[in-house]
Coordinates of N, CA and C in Angstrom, one line a residue:
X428 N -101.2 70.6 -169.2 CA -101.9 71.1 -170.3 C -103.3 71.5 -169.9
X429 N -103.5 72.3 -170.3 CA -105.4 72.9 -170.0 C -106.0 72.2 -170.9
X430 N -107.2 71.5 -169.7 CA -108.2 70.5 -170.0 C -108.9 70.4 -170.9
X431 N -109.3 72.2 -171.3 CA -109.9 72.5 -172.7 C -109.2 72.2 -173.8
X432 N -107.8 71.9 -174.2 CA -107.1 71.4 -175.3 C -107.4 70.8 -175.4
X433 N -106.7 69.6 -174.0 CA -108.0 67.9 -174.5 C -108.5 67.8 -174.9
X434 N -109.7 68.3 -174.1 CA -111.2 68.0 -175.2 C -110.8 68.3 -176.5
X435 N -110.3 69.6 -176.8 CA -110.7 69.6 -178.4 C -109.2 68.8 -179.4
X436 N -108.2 68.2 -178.5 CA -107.8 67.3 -179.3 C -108.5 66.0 -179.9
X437 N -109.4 65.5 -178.7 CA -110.4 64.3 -178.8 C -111.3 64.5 -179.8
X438 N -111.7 65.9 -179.5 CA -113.2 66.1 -180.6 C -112.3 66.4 -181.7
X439 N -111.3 67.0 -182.3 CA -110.4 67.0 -183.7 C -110.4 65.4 -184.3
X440 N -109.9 64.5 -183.1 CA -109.6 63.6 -183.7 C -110.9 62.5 -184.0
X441 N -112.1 62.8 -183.0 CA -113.5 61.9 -183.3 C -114.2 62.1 -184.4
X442 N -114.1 63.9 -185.2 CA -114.3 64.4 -186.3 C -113.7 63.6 -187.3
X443 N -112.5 63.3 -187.2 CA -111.3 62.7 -188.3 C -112.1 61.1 -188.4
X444 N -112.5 60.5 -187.5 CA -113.1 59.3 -187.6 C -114.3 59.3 -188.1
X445 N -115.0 60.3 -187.6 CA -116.4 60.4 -188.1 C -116.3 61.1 -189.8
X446 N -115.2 61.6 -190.1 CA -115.2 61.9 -191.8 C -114.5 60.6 -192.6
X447 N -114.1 59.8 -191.8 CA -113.5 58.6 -193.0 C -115.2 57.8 -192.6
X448 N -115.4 57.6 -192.1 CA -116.8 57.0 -191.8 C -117.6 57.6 -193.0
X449 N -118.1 59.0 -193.4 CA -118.6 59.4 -194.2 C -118.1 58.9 -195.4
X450 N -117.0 59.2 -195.7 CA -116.6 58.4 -197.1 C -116.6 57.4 -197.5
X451 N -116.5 56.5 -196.0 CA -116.7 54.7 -196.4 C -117.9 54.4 -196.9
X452 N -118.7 55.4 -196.4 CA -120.0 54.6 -196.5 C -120.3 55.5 -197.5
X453 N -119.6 56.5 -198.1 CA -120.3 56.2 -199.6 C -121.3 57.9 -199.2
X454 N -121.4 58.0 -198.0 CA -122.0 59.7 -197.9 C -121.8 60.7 -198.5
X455 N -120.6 60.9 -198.6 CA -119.8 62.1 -199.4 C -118.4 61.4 -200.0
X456 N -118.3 61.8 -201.3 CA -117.3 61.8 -202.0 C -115.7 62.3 -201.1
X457 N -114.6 62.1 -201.2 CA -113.5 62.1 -200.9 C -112.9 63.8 -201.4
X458 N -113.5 63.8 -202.9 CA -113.9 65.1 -203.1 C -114.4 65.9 -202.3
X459 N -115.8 65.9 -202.1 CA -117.0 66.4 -201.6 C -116.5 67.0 -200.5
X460 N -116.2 66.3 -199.2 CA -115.4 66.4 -198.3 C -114.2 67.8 -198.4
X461 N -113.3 67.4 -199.3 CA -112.1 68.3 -199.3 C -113.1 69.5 -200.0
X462 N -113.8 69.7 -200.6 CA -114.6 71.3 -201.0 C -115.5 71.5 -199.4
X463 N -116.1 71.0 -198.5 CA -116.2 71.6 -198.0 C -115.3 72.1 -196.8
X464 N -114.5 71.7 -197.1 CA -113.4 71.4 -195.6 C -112.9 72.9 -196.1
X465 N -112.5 72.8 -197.6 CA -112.1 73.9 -198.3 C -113.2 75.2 -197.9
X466 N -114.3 75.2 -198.6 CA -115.5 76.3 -198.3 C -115.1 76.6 -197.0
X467 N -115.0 76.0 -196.0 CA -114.8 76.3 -194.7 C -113.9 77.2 -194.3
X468 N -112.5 76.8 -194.7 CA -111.5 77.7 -194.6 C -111.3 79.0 -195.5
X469 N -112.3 79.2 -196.8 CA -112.0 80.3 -197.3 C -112.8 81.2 -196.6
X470 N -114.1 80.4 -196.3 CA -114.6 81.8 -195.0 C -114.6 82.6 -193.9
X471 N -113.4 81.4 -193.3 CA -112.8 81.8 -192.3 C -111.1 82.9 -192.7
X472 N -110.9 83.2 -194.0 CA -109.6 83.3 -194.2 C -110.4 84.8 -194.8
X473 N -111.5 84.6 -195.5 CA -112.1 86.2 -196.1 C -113.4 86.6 -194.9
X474 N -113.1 86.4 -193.5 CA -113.7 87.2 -192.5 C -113.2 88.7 -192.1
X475 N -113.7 89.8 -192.7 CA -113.5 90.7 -192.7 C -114.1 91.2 -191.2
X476 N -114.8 91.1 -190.8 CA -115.5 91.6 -189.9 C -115.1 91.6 -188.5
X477 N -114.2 90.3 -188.2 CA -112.9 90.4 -187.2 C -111.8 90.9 -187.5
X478 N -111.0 91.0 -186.6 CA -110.1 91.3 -187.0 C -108.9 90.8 -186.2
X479 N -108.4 90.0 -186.3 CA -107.8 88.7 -186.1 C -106.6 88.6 -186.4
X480 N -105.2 88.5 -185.4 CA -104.0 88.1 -186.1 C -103.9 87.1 -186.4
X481 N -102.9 86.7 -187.0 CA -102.5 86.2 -187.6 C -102.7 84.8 -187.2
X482 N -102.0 84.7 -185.7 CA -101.4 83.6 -184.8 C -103.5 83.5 -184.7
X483 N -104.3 84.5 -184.4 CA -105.7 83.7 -183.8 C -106.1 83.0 -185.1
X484 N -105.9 83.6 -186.2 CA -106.5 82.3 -187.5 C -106.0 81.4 -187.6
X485 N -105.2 81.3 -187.7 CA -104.0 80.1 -188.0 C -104.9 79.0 -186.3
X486 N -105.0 79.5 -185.6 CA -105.5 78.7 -184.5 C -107.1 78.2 -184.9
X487 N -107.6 79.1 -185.5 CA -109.1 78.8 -186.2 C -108.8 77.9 -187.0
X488 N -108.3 78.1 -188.0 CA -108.2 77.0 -189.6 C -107.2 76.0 -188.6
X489 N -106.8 75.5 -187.7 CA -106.0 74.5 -187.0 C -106.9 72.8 -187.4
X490 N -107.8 73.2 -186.6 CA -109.3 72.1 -186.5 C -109.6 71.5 -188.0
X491 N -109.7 72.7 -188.8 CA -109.6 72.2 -190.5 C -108.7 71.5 -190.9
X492 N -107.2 72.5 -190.7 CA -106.3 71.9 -191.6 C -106.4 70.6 -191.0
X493 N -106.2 70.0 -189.7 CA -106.5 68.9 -189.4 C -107.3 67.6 -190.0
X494 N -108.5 68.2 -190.4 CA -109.4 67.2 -190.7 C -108.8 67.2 -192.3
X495 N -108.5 67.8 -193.3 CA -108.1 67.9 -194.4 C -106.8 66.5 -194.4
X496 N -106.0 66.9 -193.7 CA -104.9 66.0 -193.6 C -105.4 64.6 -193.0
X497 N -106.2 64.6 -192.2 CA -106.6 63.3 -191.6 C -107.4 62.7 -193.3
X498 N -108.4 63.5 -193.8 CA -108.9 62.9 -194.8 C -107.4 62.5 -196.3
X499 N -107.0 63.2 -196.3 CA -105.8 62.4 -197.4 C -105.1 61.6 -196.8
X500 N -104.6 61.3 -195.1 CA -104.1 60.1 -194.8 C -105.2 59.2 -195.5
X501 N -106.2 59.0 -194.8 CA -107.3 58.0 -194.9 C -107.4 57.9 -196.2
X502 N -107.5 57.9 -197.4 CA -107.1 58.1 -198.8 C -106.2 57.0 -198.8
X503 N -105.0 57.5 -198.4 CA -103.7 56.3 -198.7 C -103.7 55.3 -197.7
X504 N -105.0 55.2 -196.7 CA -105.1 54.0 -195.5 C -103.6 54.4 -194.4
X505 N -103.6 55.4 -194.6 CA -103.0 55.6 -193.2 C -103.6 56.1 -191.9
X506 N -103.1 56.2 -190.9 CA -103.5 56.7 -189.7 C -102.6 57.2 -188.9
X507 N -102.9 58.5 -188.7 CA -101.7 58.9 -187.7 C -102.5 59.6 -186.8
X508 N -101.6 60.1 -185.8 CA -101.8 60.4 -184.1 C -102.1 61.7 -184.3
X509 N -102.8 62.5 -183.2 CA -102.5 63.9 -183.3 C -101.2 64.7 -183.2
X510 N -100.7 64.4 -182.6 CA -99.1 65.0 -182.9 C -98.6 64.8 -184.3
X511 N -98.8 63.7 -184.8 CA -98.5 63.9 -186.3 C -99.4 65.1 -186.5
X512 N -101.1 64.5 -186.9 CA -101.2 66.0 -188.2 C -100.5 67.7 -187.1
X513 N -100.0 67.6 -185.7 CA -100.1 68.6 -185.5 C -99.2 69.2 -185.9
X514 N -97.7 68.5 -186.4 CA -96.5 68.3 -187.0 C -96.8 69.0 -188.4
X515 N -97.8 68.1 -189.0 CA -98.1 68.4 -190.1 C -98.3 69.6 -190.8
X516 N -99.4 70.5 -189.5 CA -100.0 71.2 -190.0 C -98.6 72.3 -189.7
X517 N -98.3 72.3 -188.3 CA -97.0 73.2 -188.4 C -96.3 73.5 -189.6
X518 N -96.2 72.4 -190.2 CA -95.1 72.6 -191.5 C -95.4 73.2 -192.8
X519 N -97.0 73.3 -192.9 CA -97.8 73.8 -193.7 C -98.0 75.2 -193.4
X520 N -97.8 76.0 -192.5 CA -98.1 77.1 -192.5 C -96.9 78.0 -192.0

């Protein structure tokens, strides 16, 4: 696998840690969180200016949908692996 995946599997998943962290401590709402995770992807989804198949957004919003899913595990106190949410996200789109 190219080395650059890794890294951004690690950093997907240190994000995922670093957003239940925010919520523990009371930083941002569980709400809060999901609008901006949300704000995030509708800007990425109404980028007019690229012009982008299908397969390259779906690869952009990946990192999001990720952290969205990590944040509702952490909600119900679960934790899963990155092959889960990658499962996950597969099935969502």
């Amino acid at each position: 696998m190219n080395t650059a995946n890794l890294q951004l599997k690690g950093l997907i998943m240190a994000m995922a840690a670093i957003c239940d962290a925010i919520v523990e401590k009371e930083l941002l709402t569980s709400g809060e969180l999901n609008a901006a995770l949300s704000k995030a992807t509708k800007a990425i989804e109404e980028d007019d200016d690229h012009e982008l198949s299908d397969a390259n957004r779906a690869a952009i919003l990946f990192p999001i949908r990720v952290l969205q899913l990590a944040e509702e595990a952490g909600r119900k106190g679960e934790r899963l692996t990155f092959s889960d949410y990658a499962k996950l996200v597969a099935k969502l789109t």
